[in-house]
């Protein structure tokens, strides 16, 4: 095979890979092919190696996109969380939960409550990060900020659509849920959000108050 023929084949392959939307293979196939020639790989091994590389790159890009949209506070990982300071929290149990398939598929929820400074937000963010790395979509939001956005949506008669957009996230982290408020409009949209996701899409809620005190936040007897 002449060099001219090889160049034509390479150009043709590039066009084919573009049409098939295989950008990772397009970038690396010359190096893989050279190694395959040197080491005498069978065709199946070369194809498998290229396919595995494409899959790995797609996973990496997906995780990168999901991290970008998640709005997680930086530097909050399970490795940096002080499990020793909160012995009632099991590292093994938290690690198992980070697989996600045992509870996110069911729309189950997780509540972390306790006094300020106990690491609730850190742990919530760390769980969110681990879930994203395992293929799930997560949104981390301060409750007050999200409620303000939902109030704007309500005024624009778009609350239902705004809540529906959050369905794309397997887990919605509501950080500091029981913030002090006297505005019934705020608690109303928050209640609608939680009701809409209940038993359909999971939530991870952090709060300085126990569940028994949430009635003072929502003003709803059903919360008691």
PDB file of C-alpha atoms in Angstrom:
ATOM      1  CA  UNK A   1       0.000   0.000   0.000  1.00  0.00           C
ATOM      2  CA  UNK A   2       1.418   3.365  -1.028  1.00  0.00           C
ATOM      3  CA  UNK A   3       1.651   6.359   1.263  1.00  0.00           C
ATOM      4  CA  UNK A   4      -0.857   8.165  -0.938  1.00  0.00           C
ATOM      5  CA  UNK A   5      -3.360   5.348  -0.499  1.00  0.00           C
ATOM      6  CA  UNK A   6      -2.774   5.337   3.264  1.00  0.00           C
ATOM      7  CA  UNK A   7      -3.395   9.081   3.405  1.00  0.00           C
ATOM      8  CA  UNK A   8      -6.647   8.715   1.459  1.00  0.00           C
ATOM      9  CA  UNK A   9      -7.787   5.910   3.765  1.00  0.00           C
ATOM     10  CA  UNK A  10      -6.937   8.036   6.815  1.00  0.00           C
ATOM     11  CA  UNK A  11      -8.945  10.972   5.476  1.00  0.00           C
ATOM     12  CA  UNK A  12     -11.860   8.687   4.663  1.00  0.00           C
ATOM     13  CA  UNK A  13     -11.761   7.180   8.139  1.00  0.00           C
ATOM     14  CA  UNK A  14     -11.772  10.651   9.693  1.00  0.00           C
ATOM     15  CA  UNK A  15     -14.924  11.543   7.750  1.00  0.00           C
ATOM     16  CA  UNK A  16     -16.585   8.277   8.765  1.00  0.00           C
ATOM     17  CA  UNK A  17     -15.743   8.794  12.435  1.00  0.00           C
ATOM     18  CA  UNK A  18     -17.167  12.314  12.231  1.00  0.00           C
ATOM     19  CA  UNK A  19     -20.405  10.956  10.760  1.00  0.00           C
ATOM     20  CA  UNK A  20     -20.584   8.306  13.487  1.00  0.00           C
ATOM     21  CA  UNK A  21     -19.840  10.925  16.154  1.00  0.00           C
ATOM     22  CA  UNK A  22     -16.835   9.104  17.555  1.00  0.00           C
ATOM     23  CA  UNK A  23     -14.514  12.027  18.367  1.00  0.00           C
ATOM     24  CA  UNK A  24     -12.368  10.164  20.880  1.00  0.00           C
ATOM     25  CA  UNK A  25     -11.535   7.399  18.416  1.00  0.00           C
ATOM     26  CA  UNK A  26     -10.795  10.000  15.742  1.00  0.00           C
ATOM     27  CA  UNK A  27      -8.124  11.539  17.961  1.00  0.00           C
ATOM     28  CA  UNK A  28      -6.348   8.366  19.030  1.00  0.00           C
ATOM     29  CA  UNK A  29      -6.775   5.769  16.307  1.00  0.00           C
ATOM     30  CA  UNK A  30      -3.389   6.478  14.628  1.00  0.00           C
ATOM     31  CA  UNK A  31      -1.521   5.811  17.890  1.00  0.00           C
ATOM     32  CA  UNK A  32      -3.607   2.720  18.623  1.00  0.00           C
ATOM     33  CA  UNK A  33      -3.090   1.420  15.075  1.00  0.00           C
ATOM     34  CA  UNK A  34       0.671   1.957  15.297  1.00  0.00           C
ATOM     35  CA  UNK A  35       0.839   0.065  18.576  1.00  0.00           C
ATOM     36  CA  UNK A  36      -1.340  -2.704  17.161  1.00  0.00           C
ATOM     37  CA  UNK A  37       1.037  -3.094  14.216  1.00  0.00           C
ATOM     38  CA  UNK A  38       4.108  -3.222  16.469  1.00  0.00           C
ATOM     39  CA  UNK A  39       2.600  -5.697  18.941  1.00  0.00           C
ATOM     40  CA  UNK A  40       0.701  -7.800  16.429  1.00  0.00           C
ATOM     41  CA  UNK A  41      -2.775  -7.203  17.814  1.00  0.00           C
ATOM     42  CA  UNK A  42      -5.624  -9.052  16.117  1.00  0.00           C
ATOM     43  CA  UNK A  43      -8.280  -6.797  14.578  1.00  0.00           C
ATOM     44  CA  UNK A  44     -10.783  -7.587  17.330  1.00  0.00           C
ATOM     45  CA  UNK A  45      -8.385  -6.401  20.028  1.00  0.00           C
ATOM     46  CA  UNK A  46      -7.755  -3.111  18.224  1.00  0.00           C
ATOM     47  CA  UNK A  47     -11.471  -2.484  17.735  1.00  0.00           C
ATOM     48  CA  UNK A  48     -12.203  -3.344  21.371  1.00  0.00           C
ATOM     49  CA  UNK A  49      -9.468  -1.008  22.618  1.00  0.00           C
ATOM     50  CA  UNK A  50     -10.785   1.862  20.497  1.00  0.00           C
ATOM     51  CA  UNK A  51     -14.379   1.239  21.603  1.00  0.00           C
ATOM     52  CA  UNK A  52     -13.377   1.104  25.271  1.00  0.00           C
ATOM     53  CA  UNK A  53     -11.512   4.393  24.881  1.00  0.00           C
ATOM     54  CA  UNK A  54     -14.563   6.048  23.300  1.00  0.00           C
ATOM     55  CA  UNK A  55     -16.810   4.824  26.118  1.00  0.00           C
ATOM     56  CA  UNK A  56     -14.374   6.039  28.775  1.00  0.00           C
ATOM     57  CA  UNK A  57     -14.197   9.474  27.143  1.00  0.00           C
ATOM     58  CA  UNK A  58     -17.978   9.699  26.925  1.00  0.00           C
ATOM     59  CA  UNK A  59     -18.244   8.847  30.603  1.00  0.00           C
ATOM     60  CA  UNK A  60     -15.640  11.479  31.433  1.00  0.00           C
ATOM     61  CA  UNK A  61     -17.407  14.155  29.402  1.00  0.00           C
ATOM     62  CA  UNK A  62     -20.771  13.248  30.911  1.00  0.00           C
ATOM     63  CA  UNK A  63     -19.421  13.503  34.442  1.00  0.00           C
ATOM     64  CA  UNK A  64     -17.799  16.817  33.545  1.00  0.00           C
ATOM     65  CA  UNK A  65     -21.134  18.184  32.262  1.00  0.00           C
ATOM     66  CA  UNK A  66     -23.035  16.930  35.288  1.00  0.00           C
ATOM     67  CA  UNK A  67     -20.478  18.423  37.667  1.00  0.00           C
ATOM     68  CA  UNK A  68     -20.820  21.728  35.868  1.00  0.00           C
ATOM     69  CA  UNK A  69     -24.578  21.835  36.304  1.00  0.00           C
ATOM     70  CA  UNK A  70     -24.655  20.476  39.872  1.00  0.00           C
ATOM     71  CA  UNK A  71     -23.423  23.686  41.580  1.00  0.00           C
ATOM     72  CA  UNK A  72     -21.681  21.723  44.299  1.00  0.00           C
ATOM     73  CA  UNK A  73     -19.559  23.715  46.748  1.00  0.00           C
ATOM     74  CA  UNK A  74     -15.902  23.025  45.923  1.00  0.00           C
ATOM     75  CA  UNK A  75     -13.651  20.767  47.921  1.00  0.00           C
ATOM     76  CA  UNK A  76     -16.383  18.784  49.687  1.00  0.00           C
ATOM     77  CA  UNK A  77     -15.555  15.097  49.328  1.00  0.00           C
ATOM     78  CA  UNK A  78     -16.093  11.963  51.377  1.00  0.00           C
ATOM     79  CA  UNK A  79     -12.332  11.736  51.818  1.00  0.00           C
ATOM     80  CA  UNK A  80     -12.207  15.177  53.457  1.00  0.00           C
ATOM     81  CA  UNK A  81     -15.279  14.639  55.652  1.00  0.00           C
ATOM     82  CA  UNK A  82     -14.474  14.102  59.345  1.00  0.00           C
ATOM     83  CA  UNK A  83     -16.381  10.887  60.008  1.00  0.00           C
ATOM     84  CA  UNK A  84     -14.553  10.527  63.331  1.00  0.00           C
ATOM     85  CA  UNK A  85     -16.210  13.722  64.584  1.00  0.00           C
ATOM     86  CA  UNK A  86     -19.700  12.311  63.984  1.00  0.00           C
ATOM     87  CA  UNK A  87     -19.533   8.650  65.037  1.00  0.00           C
ATOM     88  CA  UNK A  88     -23.289   8.224  64.589  1.00  0.00           C
ATOM     89  CA  UNK A  89     -22.740   8.434  60.821  1.00  0.00           C
ATOM     90  CA  UNK A  90     -21.424   5.213  59.309  1.00  0.00           C
ATOM     91  CA  UNK A  91     -18.781   5.675  56.632  1.00  0.00           C
ATOM     92  CA  UNK A  92     -19.641   2.257  55.214  1.00  0.00           C
ATOM     93  CA  UNK A  93     -23.343   3.090  55.013  1.00  0.00           C
ATOM     94  CA  UNK A  94     -22.689   6.436  53.343  1.00  0.00           C
ATOM     95  CA  UNK A  95     -20.316   4.817  50.857  1.00  0.00           C
ATOM     96  CA  UNK A  96     -22.940   2.220  49.995  1.00  0.00           C
ATOM     97  CA  UNK A  97     -25.550   4.929  49.490  1.00  0.00           C
ATOM     98  CA  UNK A  98     -23.287   6.666  46.984  1.00  0.00           C
ATOM     99  CA  UNK A  99     -23.950   3.876  44.488  1.00  0.00           C
ATOM    100  CA  UNK A 100     -27.445   5.350  44.301  1.00  0.00           C
ATOM    101  CA  UNK A 101     -29.261   2.415  42.765  1.00  0.00           C
ATOM    102  CA  UNK A 102     -30.761   1.258  46.044  1.00  0.00           C
ATOM    103  CA  UNK A 103     -32.727   4.446  46.730  1.00  0.00           C
ATOM    104  CA  UNK A 104     -32.608   6.948  43.872  1.00  0.00           C
ATOM    105  CA  UNK A 105     -34.471   4.550  41.607  1.00  0.00           C
ATOM    106  CA  UNK A 106     -37.263   4.442  44.192  1.00  0.00           C
ATOM    107  CA  UNK A 107     -37.458   8.192  44.766  1.00  0.00           C
ATOM    108  CA  UNK A 108     -36.431   7.747  48.402  1.00  0.00           C
ATOM    109  CA  UNK A 109     -35.180  10.694  50.441  1.00  0.00           C
ATOM    110  CA  UNK A 110     -32.395  11.404  52.918  1.00  0.00           C
ATOM    111  CA  UNK A 111     -32.491  13.922  55.761  1.00  0.00           C
ATOM    112  CA  UNK A 112     -29.431  15.225  57.617  1.00  0.00           C
ATOM    113  CA  UNK A 113     -30.254  17.338  60.646  1.00  0.00           C
ATOM    114  CA  UNK A 114     -28.312  18.630  63.609  1.00  0.00           C
ATOM    115  CA  UNK A 115     -26.768  21.784  65.065  1.00  0.00           C
ATOM    116  CA  UNK A 116     -24.807  24.238  62.917  1.00  0.00           C
ATOM    117  CA  UNK A 117     -21.200  23.299  62.206  1.00  0.00           C
ATOM    118  CA  UNK A 118     -21.792  19.561  62.224  1.00  0.00           C
ATOM    119  CA  UNK A 119     -20.799  19.051  58.606  1.00  0.00           C
ATOM    120  CA  UNK A 120     -24.265  18.469  57.141  1.00  0.00           C
ATOM    121  CA  UNK A 121     -23.679  20.569  54.037  1.00  0.00           C
ATOM    122  CA  UNK A 122     -20.230  19.049  53.532  1.00  0.00           C
ATOM    123  CA  UNK A 123     -21.601  15.519  53.703  1.00  0.00           C
ATOM    124  CA  UNK A 124     -24.534  16.358  51.431  1.00  0.00           C
ATOM    125  CA  UNK A 125     -22.193  17.834  48.822  1.00  0.00           C
ATOM    126  CA  UNK A 126     -19.815  14.881  49.118  1.00  0.00           C
ATOM    127  CA  UNK A 127     -22.646  12.413  48.568  1.00  0.00           C
ATOM    128  CA  UNK A 128     -23.775  14.442  45.578  1.00  0.00           C
ATOM    129  CA  UNK A 129     -20.274  14.390  44.105  1.00  0.00           C
ATOM    130  CA  UNK A 130     -19.944  10.632  44.547  1.00  0.00           C
ATOM    131  CA  UNK A 131     -23.342  10.055  42.947  1.00  0.00           C
ATOM    132  CA  UNK A 132     -22.378  12.150  39.920  1.00  0.00           C
ATOM    133  CA  UNK A 133     -19.200  10.108  39.546  1.00  0.00           C
ATOM    134  CA  UNK A 134     -21.420   7.018  39.541  1.00  0.00           C
ATOM    135  CA  UNK A 135     -23.562   8.330  36.701  1.00  0.00           C
ATOM    136  CA  UNK A 136     -26.426  10.157  38.440  1.00  0.00           C
ATOM    137  CA  UNK A 137     -27.522  13.767  37.974  1.00  0.00           C
ATOM    138  CA  UNK A 138     -27.556  16.011  41.044  1.00  0.00           C
ATOM    139  CA  UNK A 139     -28.428  19.626  41.791  1.00  0.00           C
ATOM    140  CA  UNK A 140     -27.190  21.250  45.008  1.00  0.00           C
ATOM    141  CA  UNK A 141     -29.125  24.355  46.043  1.00  0.00           C
ATOM    142  CA  UNK A 142     -29.455  26.513  49.094  1.00  0.00           C
ATOM    143  CA  UNK A 143     -33.120  26.286  49.929  1.00  0.00           C
ATOM    144  CA  UNK A 144     -33.530  30.045  50.204  1.00  0.00           C
ATOM    145  CA  UNK A 145     -32.012  30.638  46.749  1.00  0.00           C
ATOM    146  CA  UNK A 146     -34.131  27.988  45.064  1.00  0.00           C
ATOM    147  CA  UNK A 147     -37.297  29.212  46.750  1.00  0.00           C
ATOM    148  CA  UNK A 148     -36.646  32.726  45.482  1.00  0.00           C
ATOM    149  CA  UNK A 149     -36.337  31.410  41.923  1.00  0.00           C
ATOM    150  CA  UNK A 150     -39.549  29.435  42.289  1.00  0.00           C
ATOM    151  CA  UNK A 151     -41.345  32.510  43.591  1.00  0.00           C
ATOM    152  CA  UNK A 152     -40.315  34.381  40.458  1.00  0.00           C
ATOM    153  CA  UNK A 153     -41.623  31.478  38.379  1.00  0.00           C
ATOM    154  CA  UNK A 154     -44.937  31.602  40.230  1.00  0.00           C
ATOM    155  CA  UNK A 155     -45.323  35.320  39.556  1.00  0.00           C
ATOM    156  CA  UNK A 156     -44.692  34.562  35.881  1.00  0.00           C
ATOM    157  CA  UNK A 157     -47.291  31.748  35.999  1.00  0.00           C
ATOM    158  CA  UNK A 158     -44.540  29.214  35.296  1.00  0.00           C
ATOM    159  CA  UNK A 159     -44.137  27.456  38.654  1.00  0.00           C
ATOM    160  CA  UNK A 160     -45.296  24.063  37.425  1.00  0.00           C
ATOM    161  CA  UNK A 161     -42.855  24.189  34.514  1.00  0.00           C
ATOM    162  CA  UNK A 162     -39.996  25.323  36.778  1.00  0.00           C
ATOM    163  CA  UNK A 163     -40.592  22.424  39.155  1.00  0.00           C
ATOM    164  CA  UNK A 164     -40.884  19.995  36.237  1.00  0.00           C
ATOM    165  CA  UNK A 165     -37.459  21.088  34.949  1.00  0.00           C
ATOM    166  CA  UNK A 166     -35.959  19.845  38.203  1.00  0.00           C
ATOM    167  CA  UNK A 167     -37.137  16.324  37.369  1.00  0.00           C
ATOM    168  CA  UNK A 168     -34.033  15.811  35.241  1.00  0.00           C
ATOM    169  CA  UNK A 169     -32.040  15.587  38.462  1.00  0.00           C
ATOM    170  CA  UNK A 170     -32.123  12.210  40.160  1.00  0.00           C
ATOM    171  CA  UNK A 171     -31.243  13.977  43.419  1.00  0.00           C
ATOM    172  CA  UNK A 172     -32.102  17.492  44.536  1.00  0.00           C
ATOM    173  CA  UNK A 173     -30.070  18.638  47.534  1.00  0.00           C
ATOM    174  CA  UNK A 174     -31.970  21.229  49.589  1.00  0.00           C
ATOM    175  CA  UNK A 175     -29.348  22.727  51.860  1.00  0.00           C
ATOM    176  CA  UNK A 176     -30.527  24.443  55.066  1.00  0.00           C
ATOM    177  CA  UNK A 177     -34.219  23.751  54.569  1.00  0.00           C
ATOM    178  CA  UNK A 178     -35.510  25.081  57.853  1.00  0.00           C
ATOM    179  CA  UNK A 179     -34.322  28.636  57.377  1.00  0.00           C
ATOM    180  CA  UNK A 180     -36.276  31.268  59.306  1.00  0.00           C
ATOM    181  CA  UNK A 181     -39.003  32.898  57.246  1.00  0.00           C
ATOM    182  CA  UNK A 182     -42.269  34.655  57.890  1.00  0.00           C
ATOM    183  CA  UNK A 183     -43.331  34.728  54.242  1.00  0.00           C
ATOM    184  CA  UNK A 184     -46.135  32.265  53.557  1.00  0.00           C
ATOM    185  CA  UNK A 185     -45.507  32.579  49.817  1.00  0.00           C
ATOM    186  CA  UNK A 186     -42.012  31.152  50.314  1.00  0.00           C
ATOM    187  CA  UNK A 187     -43.158  28.214  52.369  1.00  0.00           C
ATOM    188  CA  UNK A 188     -45.955  27.566  49.884  1.00  0.00           C
ATOM    189  CA  UNK A 189     -43.660  27.109  46.872  1.00  0.00           C
ATOM    190  CA  UNK A 190     -41.281  25.025  48.976  1.00  0.00           C
ATOM    191  CA  UNK A 191     -44.137  22.766  50.004  1.00  0.00           C
ATOM    192  CA  UNK A 192     -45.234  22.456  46.365  1.00  0.00           C
ATOM    193  CA  UNK A 193     -41.711  21.494  45.323  1.00  0.00           C
ATOM    194  CA  UNK A 194     -41.414  18.790  47.961  1.00  0.00           C
ATOM    195  CA  UNK A 195     -44.907  17.487  47.221  1.00  0.00           C
ATOM    196  CA  UNK A 196     -44.161  17.313  43.490  1.00  0.00           C
ATOM    197  CA  UNK A 197     -41.004  15.245  43.991  1.00  0.00           C
ATOM    198  CA  UNK A 198     -42.323  13.032  46.783  1.00  0.00           C
ATOM    199  CA  UNK A 199     -41.920   9.331  45.947  1.00  0.00           C
ATOM    200  CA  UNK A 200     -40.892  10.213  42.374  1.00  0.00           C
ATOM    201  CA  UNK A 201     -37.534  11.954  42.555  1.00  0.00           C
ATOM    202  CA  UNK A 202     -35.178  11.881  45.502  1.00  0.00           C
ATOM    203  CA  UNK A 203     -34.224  14.748  47.784  1.00  0.00           C
ATOM    204  CA  UNK A 204     -31.400  15.133  50.266  1.00  0.00           C
ATOM    205  CA  UNK A 205     -32.370  17.711  52.863  1.00  0.00           C
ATOM    206  CA  UNK A 206     -30.123  19.359  55.433  1.00  0.00           C
ATOM    207  CA  UNK A 207     -31.618  21.248  58.344  1.00  0.00           C
ATOM    208  CA  UNK A 208     -30.698  22.679  61.719  1.00  0.00           C
ATOM    209  CA  UNK A 209     -34.062  21.525  62.998  1.00  0.00           C
ATOM    210  CA  UNK A 210     -35.460  18.055  63.489  1.00  0.00           C
ATOM    211  CA  UNK A 211     -38.407  16.916  61.384  1.00  0.00           C
ATOM    212  CA  UNK A 212     -40.711  17.470  64.341  1.00  0.00           C
ATOM    213  CA  UNK A 213     -39.955  21.198  64.197  1.00  0.00           C
ATOM    214  CA  UNK A 214     -40.686  21.629  60.503  1.00  0.00           C
ATOM    215  CA  UNK A 215     -44.240  22.701  61.199  1.00  0.00           C
ATOM    216  CA  UNK A 216     -42.855  26.074  62.270  1.00  0.00           C
ATOM    217  CA  UNK A 217     -41.332  26.426  58.817  1.00  0.00           C
ATOM    218  CA  UNK A 218     -44.189  25.228  56.651  1.00  0.00           C
ATOM    219  CA  UNK A 219     -47.092  26.251  58.825  1.00  0.00           C
ATOM    220  CA  UNK A 220     -48.721  22.989  57.788  1.00  0.00           C
ATOM    221  CA  UNK A 221     -50.165  20.631  60.397  1.00  0.00           C
ATOM    222  CA  UNK A 222     -49.353  17.693  58.112  1.00  0.00           C
ATOM    223  CA  UNK A 223     -45.651  18.329  58.726  1.00  0.00           C
ATOM    224  CA  UNK A 224     -45.978  17.751  62.454  1.00  0.00           C
TER     225      UNK A 224
END
